[in-house]
Short mmCIF file of C-alpha atoms and ligand atoms in Angstrom, two decimals:
data_model
loop_
_atom_site.label_atom_id
_atom_site.label_comp_id
_atom_site.label_asym_id
_atom_site.label_seq_id
_atom_site.Cartn_x
_atom_site.Cartn_y
_atom_site.Cartn_z
CA MET A 1 -38.52 55.05 -70.19
CA THR A 2 -41.03 57.36 -68.76
CA ILE A 3 -41.62 60.29 -71.23
CA TYR A 4 -44.03 62.97 -71.04
CA HIS A 5 -45.52 63.71 -74.54
CA GLN A 6 -47.19 66.93 -75.65
CA GLY A 7 -50.61 66.86 -74.34
CA THR A 8 -49.77 64.86 -71.12
CA VAL A 9 -48.04 67.99 -69.50
CA ARG A 10 -49.13 68.06 -66.06
CA ALA A 11 -49.70 71.53 -64.42
CA ALA A 12 -48.72 73.23 -67.54
CA ARG A 13 -49.32 77.03 -67.28
CA LYS A 14 -48.81 80.35 -68.79
CA LEU A 15 -45.75 81.54 -67.07
CA PRO A 16 -43.76 84.77 -68.22
CA ILE A 17 -40.19 84.15 -69.06
CA SER A 18 -38.13 86.07 -66.59
CA LYS A 19 -34.66 87.73 -67.52
CA ALA A 20 -32.92 85.10 -65.29
CA GLU A 21 -34.65 82.10 -67.46
CA LEU A 22 -33.75 83.90 -70.55
CA GLU A 23 -30.10 84.13 -69.77
CA ALA A 24 -30.15 80.62 -68.35
CA ARG A 25 -31.57 79.29 -71.63
CA VAL A 26 -28.89 80.86 -73.76
CA GLN A 27 -26.05 79.85 -71.51
CA LEU A 28 -27.22 76.28 -71.36
CA ALA A 29 -28.03 76.13 -75.02
CA ALA A 30 -24.38 77.37 -75.58
CA CYS A 31 -23.23 74.62 -73.40
CA TYR A 32 -24.96 72.00 -75.32
CA ARG A 33 -23.25 73.37 -78.43
CA ILE A 34 -19.96 73.36 -76.86
CA PHE A 35 -20.44 69.72 -75.73
CA ASN A 36 -21.24 69.01 -79.34
CA HIS A 37 -18.11 71.01 -80.67
CA LEU A 38 -16.01 68.72 -78.41
CA GLY A 39 -17.76 65.52 -79.44
CA TRP A 40 -19.26 65.00 -76.02
CA THR A 41 -22.65 63.63 -77.61
CA GLU A 42 -24.64 60.46 -77.43
CA MET A 43 -26.92 60.84 -80.36
CA ILE A 44 -30.23 62.25 -78.35
CA PHE A 45 -29.14 61.03 -74.78
CA ASN A 46 -27.51 62.35 -71.91
CA HIS A 47 -28.46 65.82 -70.11
CA ILE A 48 -27.06 68.98 -68.93
CA THR A 49 -29.57 70.43 -66.55
CA LEU A 50 -29.41 74.05 -65.06
CA ARG A 51 -31.73 75.63 -62.11
CA VAL A 52 -33.11 78.97 -63.25
CA ALA A 53 -32.48 81.57 -60.54
CA GLY A 54 -35.46 82.60 -58.55
CA PRO A 55 -37.72 81.56 -55.73
CA GLU A 56 -39.12 78.48 -57.63
CA ARG A 57 -37.21 75.42 -58.08
CA PHE A 58 -37.24 75.27 -61.82
CA PHE A 59 -34.56 73.60 -64.31
CA LEU A 60 -33.97 73.65 -67.93
CA ILE A 61 -33.21 70.54 -69.69
CA ASN A 62 -32.71 69.16 -73.20
CA PRO A 63 -35.76 68.39 -75.24
CA PHE A 64 -35.85 64.50 -75.76
CA GLY A 65 -35.47 64.05 -79.49
CA LEU A 66 -32.91 66.72 -80.40
CA HIS A 67 -29.14 66.17 -80.98
CA TYR A 68 -27.02 68.59 -79.02
CA SER A 69 -26.22 70.43 -82.41
CA GLU A 70 -29.77 71.14 -82.84
CA ILE A 71 -30.64 72.41 -79.37
CA THR A 72 -31.64 76.13 -79.06
CA ALA A 73 -32.30 78.53 -76.08
CA SER A 74 -36.10 78.35 -76.94
CA SER A 75 -36.27 74.64 -77.25
CA LEU A 76 -35.00 73.92 -73.73
CA VAL A 77 -37.85 72.73 -71.64
CA LEU A 78 -38.38 74.14 -68.13
CA ILE A 79 -39.18 71.47 -65.66
CA ASP A 80 -39.99 70.97 -61.87
CA ILE A 81 -37.77 68.87 -59.77
CA GLU A 82 -39.75 65.77 -60.46
CA GLY A 83 -39.08 66.34 -64.29
CA ASN A 84 -42.65 67.46 -65.20
CA PRO A 85 -42.58 70.28 -67.74
CA VAL A 86 -43.84 73.66 -66.34
CA ARG A 87 -45.10 74.91 -69.73
CA GLU A 88 -46.30 73.49 -72.92
CA SER A 89 -43.56 72.25 -75.02
CA LYS A 90 -43.33 70.88 -78.38
CA TRP A 91 -40.91 68.24 -77.08
CA PRO A 92 -41.00 65.60 -74.60
CA VAL A 93 -38.63 65.30 -71.50
CA ASN A 94 -36.72 62.15 -70.76
CA ARG A 95 -37.94 62.12 -66.96
CA ALA A 96 -36.03 58.85 -66.30
CA GLY A 97 -32.66 60.53 -67.52
CA PHE A 98 -33.52 63.32 -65.25
CA VAL A 99 -33.68 61.34 -61.85
CA ILE A 100 -29.84 61.29 -61.56
CA HIS A 101 -29.83 65.05 -62.09
CA SER A 102 -32.77 65.78 -59.93
CA THR A 103 -31.09 63.88 -57.04
CA LEU A 104 -28.13 66.13 -57.22
CA HIS A 105 -30.08 69.39 -57.74
CA GLY A 106 -32.38 68.18 -54.74
CA SER A 107 -29.77 66.73 -52.14
CA ILE A 108 -26.21 68.20 -52.89
CA PRO A 109 -25.72 71.80 -51.66
CA ASP A 110 -25.08 74.64 -54.27
CA VAL A 111 -25.78 72.43 -57.25
CA ASN A 112 -27.15 74.60 -60.00
CA CYS A 113 -25.77 72.84 -62.98
CA VAL A 114 -25.26 68.94 -63.70
CA MET A 115 -23.73 67.40 -66.47
CA HIS A 116 -23.55 63.88 -67.58
CA THR A 117 -21.50 62.35 -70.40
CA HIS A 118 -20.97 59.02 -72.07
CA THR A 119 -18.00 60.00 -73.83
CA THR A 120 -15.78 56.82 -74.91
CA THR A 121 -12.81 57.55 -72.73
CA GLY A 122 -15.01 58.50 -69.96
CA MET A 123 -16.97 55.32 -69.89
CA ALA A 124 -13.69 53.22 -70.53
CA VAL A 125 -12.36 54.65 -67.08
CA ALA A 126 -15.73 53.93 -65.58
CA CYS A 127 -15.40 50.45 -66.81
CA LEU A 128 -11.83 49.92 -65.15
CA LYS A 129 -11.60 48.35 -61.62
CA GLU A 130 -9.11 50.78 -60.54
CA GLY A 131 -11.00 53.81 -61.82
CA LEU A 132 -9.20 57.08 -62.69
CA SER A 133 -5.44 56.65 -62.44
CA PRO A 134 -3.83 59.56 -60.61
CA THR A 135 -0.89 59.34 -63.01
CA ASN A 136 -1.46 62.46 -65.23
CA PHE A 137 -1.54 66.20 -64.82
CA TYR A 138 -5.39 66.49 -64.89
CA ALA A 139 -6.15 63.50 -62.66
CA ALA A 140 -3.62 64.88 -60.09
CA GLN A 141 -5.72 68.15 -59.95
CA LEU A 142 -8.57 65.92 -59.05
CA TYR A 143 -6.89 63.63 -56.65
CA GLY A 144 -9.12 62.79 -53.73
CA GLY A 145 -11.99 64.58 -55.26
CA ILE A 146 -13.64 61.88 -57.34
CA ALA A 147 -16.59 59.53 -56.10
CA TYR A 148 -17.55 56.50 -57.26
CA HIS A 149 -21.11 54.85 -57.62
CA ASP A 150 -21.71 51.04 -58.58
CA PHE A 151 -23.95 50.51 -61.57
CA GLU A 152 -27.56 49.24 -60.49
CA GLY A 153 -29.34 49.52 -64.02
CA ILE A 154 -30.37 52.19 -66.27
CA THR A 155 -33.38 53.41 -64.20
CA VAL A 156 -32.37 55.19 -60.89
CA GLU A 157 -35.02 54.10 -58.37
CA ASP A 158 -35.77 55.96 -55.24
CA ALA A 159 -33.62 53.76 -52.93
CA GLU A 160 -30.71 54.11 -55.22
CA ARG A 161 -30.86 58.16 -55.13
CA GLU A 162 -29.96 57.84 -51.42
CA ARG A 163 -27.06 55.55 -52.23
CA LEU A 164 -26.03 57.78 -55.00
CA VAL A 165 -25.96 60.82 -52.57
CA ALA A 166 -24.04 58.77 -50.17
CA SER A 167 -21.57 57.65 -52.70
CA ILE A 168 -20.88 61.37 -53.71
CA GLY A 169 -20.28 62.53 -50.08
CA ASP A 170 -18.47 65.55 -50.36
CA LYS A 171 -16.59 64.92 -53.69
CA ARG A 172 -16.44 67.22 -56.72
CA ALA A 173 -17.52 64.67 -59.42
CA VAL A 174 -18.63 61.24 -59.56
CA ILE A 175 -17.58 58.35 -61.90
CA LEU A 176 -20.72 56.16 -62.49
CA ARG A 177 -19.05 52.79 -62.83
CA ASN A 178 -19.59 50.84 -66.03
CA HIS A 179 -21.52 53.82 -67.22
CA GLY A 180 -20.09 57.35 -67.30
CA LEU A 181 -19.16 60.70 -66.01
CA LEU A 182 -21.14 63.08 -63.87
CA ALA A 183 -19.98 66.56 -62.61
CA TRP A 184 -21.93 69.51 -61.11
CA GLY A 185 -21.21 73.04 -59.83
CA PRO A 186 -22.81 76.20 -58.67
CA SER A 187 -22.78 77.67 -62.29
CA VAL A 188 -22.47 76.14 -65.90
CA ALA A 189 -18.95 77.42 -66.09
CA GLU A 190 -17.65 75.72 -62.75
CA ALA A 191 -19.52 72.35 -63.77
CA TYR A 192 -18.00 72.67 -67.16
CA MET A 193 -14.58 73.17 -65.91
CA THR A 194 -14.74 70.06 -63.35
CA LEU A 195 -16.16 67.71 -66.17
CA TRP A 196 -13.60 69.08 -68.55
CA THR A 197 -10.80 68.38 -66.21
CA LEU A 198 -12.09 64.73 -65.55
CA GLN A 199 -12.58 64.15 -69.28
CA ARG A 200 -9.03 65.24 -70.09
CA ALA A 201 -7.68 62.93 -67.28
CA CYS A 202 -9.66 60.08 -68.77
CA ASP A 203 -8.40 60.79 -72.42
CA VAL A 204 -4.91 60.75 -71.26
CA GLN A 205 -5.15 57.90 -69.12
CA ILE A 206 -6.83 55.64 -72.00
CA ALA A 207 -4.26 56.99 -74.47
CA ALA A 208 -1.12 56.44 -72.12
CA SER A 209 -2.20 52.98 -70.84
CA SER A 210 -2.84 51.80 -74.40
CA ALA A 211 0.78 52.86 -75.17
CA GLY A 212 2.58 51.47 -72.24
CA THR A 213 3.12 51.42 -68.21
CA LEU A 214 1.62 54.35 -66.50
CA ASN A 215 4.48 56.31 -64.61
CA PRO A 216 3.44 57.02 -61.04
CA ILE A 217 3.38 60.51 -59.52
CA ARG A 218 5.07 60.67 -56.11
CA SER A 219 2.01 60.79 -53.64
CA GLU A 220 3.61 63.86 -51.75
CA VAL A 221 3.01 65.84 -54.90
CA PHE A 222 -0.87 65.48 -54.81
CA ALA A 223 -1.90 67.83 -52.03
CA GLN A 224 0.17 70.59 -53.53
CA THR A 225 -1.31 69.91 -57.03
CA VAL A 226 -4.70 69.98 -55.73
CA ARG A 227 -4.04 73.13 -53.71
CA GLU A 228 -2.47 74.94 -56.74
CA SER A 229 -5.30 73.94 -59.14
CA GLY A 230 -7.96 74.90 -56.60
CA PRO A 231 -11.37 73.52 -57.04
CA GLY A 232 -11.60 75.56 -60.27
CA GLU A 233 -11.37 79.55 -59.63
CA LYS A 234 -14.69 81.15 -60.54
CA ARG A 235 -13.12 83.61 -62.97
CA THR A 236 -11.04 81.16 -64.70
CA CYS A 237 -14.18 78.96 -65.18
CA GLU A 238 -16.16 81.74 -66.59
CA ASP A 239 -13.20 82.94 -68.92
CA VAL A 240 -12.80 79.24 -70.29
CA PHE A 241 -16.51 79.02 -70.60
CA THR A 242 -17.02 82.27 -72.59
CA ALA A 243 -14.01 81.47 -74.82
CA MET A 244 -15.63 78.21 -75.66
CA GLN A 245 -18.74 80.08 -76.21
CA ARG A 246 -17.14 82.45 -78.58
CA ILE A 247 -16.11 79.20 -80.63
CA VAL A 248 -19.55 78.03 -81.11
CA ASP A 249 -20.94 81.59 -81.67
CA ALA A 250 -18.51 81.64 -84.65
CA LYS A 251 -19.55 78.24 -85.89
CA ASP A 252 -23.24 78.78 -85.43
CA ARG A 253 -25.21 81.28 -83.47
CA SER A 254 -28.79 79.52 -84.03
CA TYR A 255 -28.46 78.28 -80.37
CA ARG A 256 -29.23 81.83 -79.12
CA ASP A 257 -32.74 81.75 -80.61
ZN1 ZN B 1 -25.81 57.91 -68.66
#
């Protein structure tokens, strides 16, 4: 695992913190705390990344070493598309872990936020040959919108980045086979809504298939369901996210520091 420790930061420089970066920091830190609230954590692993609005292609990522419950706005690390920290940081960055994210940030249009999880039910569905079963309310909303990418090992090499982009095509999220879930969006709220829908679909699938035989949904219903749910209306996504943010605010506002 390639990690840049303090003191090995390349191109670190004094860079003023813009209003956009400040806002992005608080929003992303809130998102980490929301993931923690939902139990979507894997010790210090996994990432949620967010591009900071502005002319430069800079991103915020979790400091490698902190649990999501410990992440604060100021501890998030600003990095470039290669995963190099842009400023001095007390914490290292898991550059290897950023490779999947940077592939999406760099190659898929309109991707400002990328989220990756190793939830048990998400991984379980990723381990199933048939993948996501379109047999529940949430899976039906994602019908035809989920990509699959084969597992090629932990570290994503350059050649695999191209294959990942090809696997994704024009889908809304990707199930990394034998591995986990990956979703993205133009904003944190929109990426969150996609991942949440996929996560719920996996939860229900694993619960239902453990209990009995899955009841199929008539195929003619899918198009209408996808149309009615839309790819997540922006306003709804924002309302959902801010409601979740109020929950983490009520628990512990320290993430805003
Ligand atoms: Zn992973």
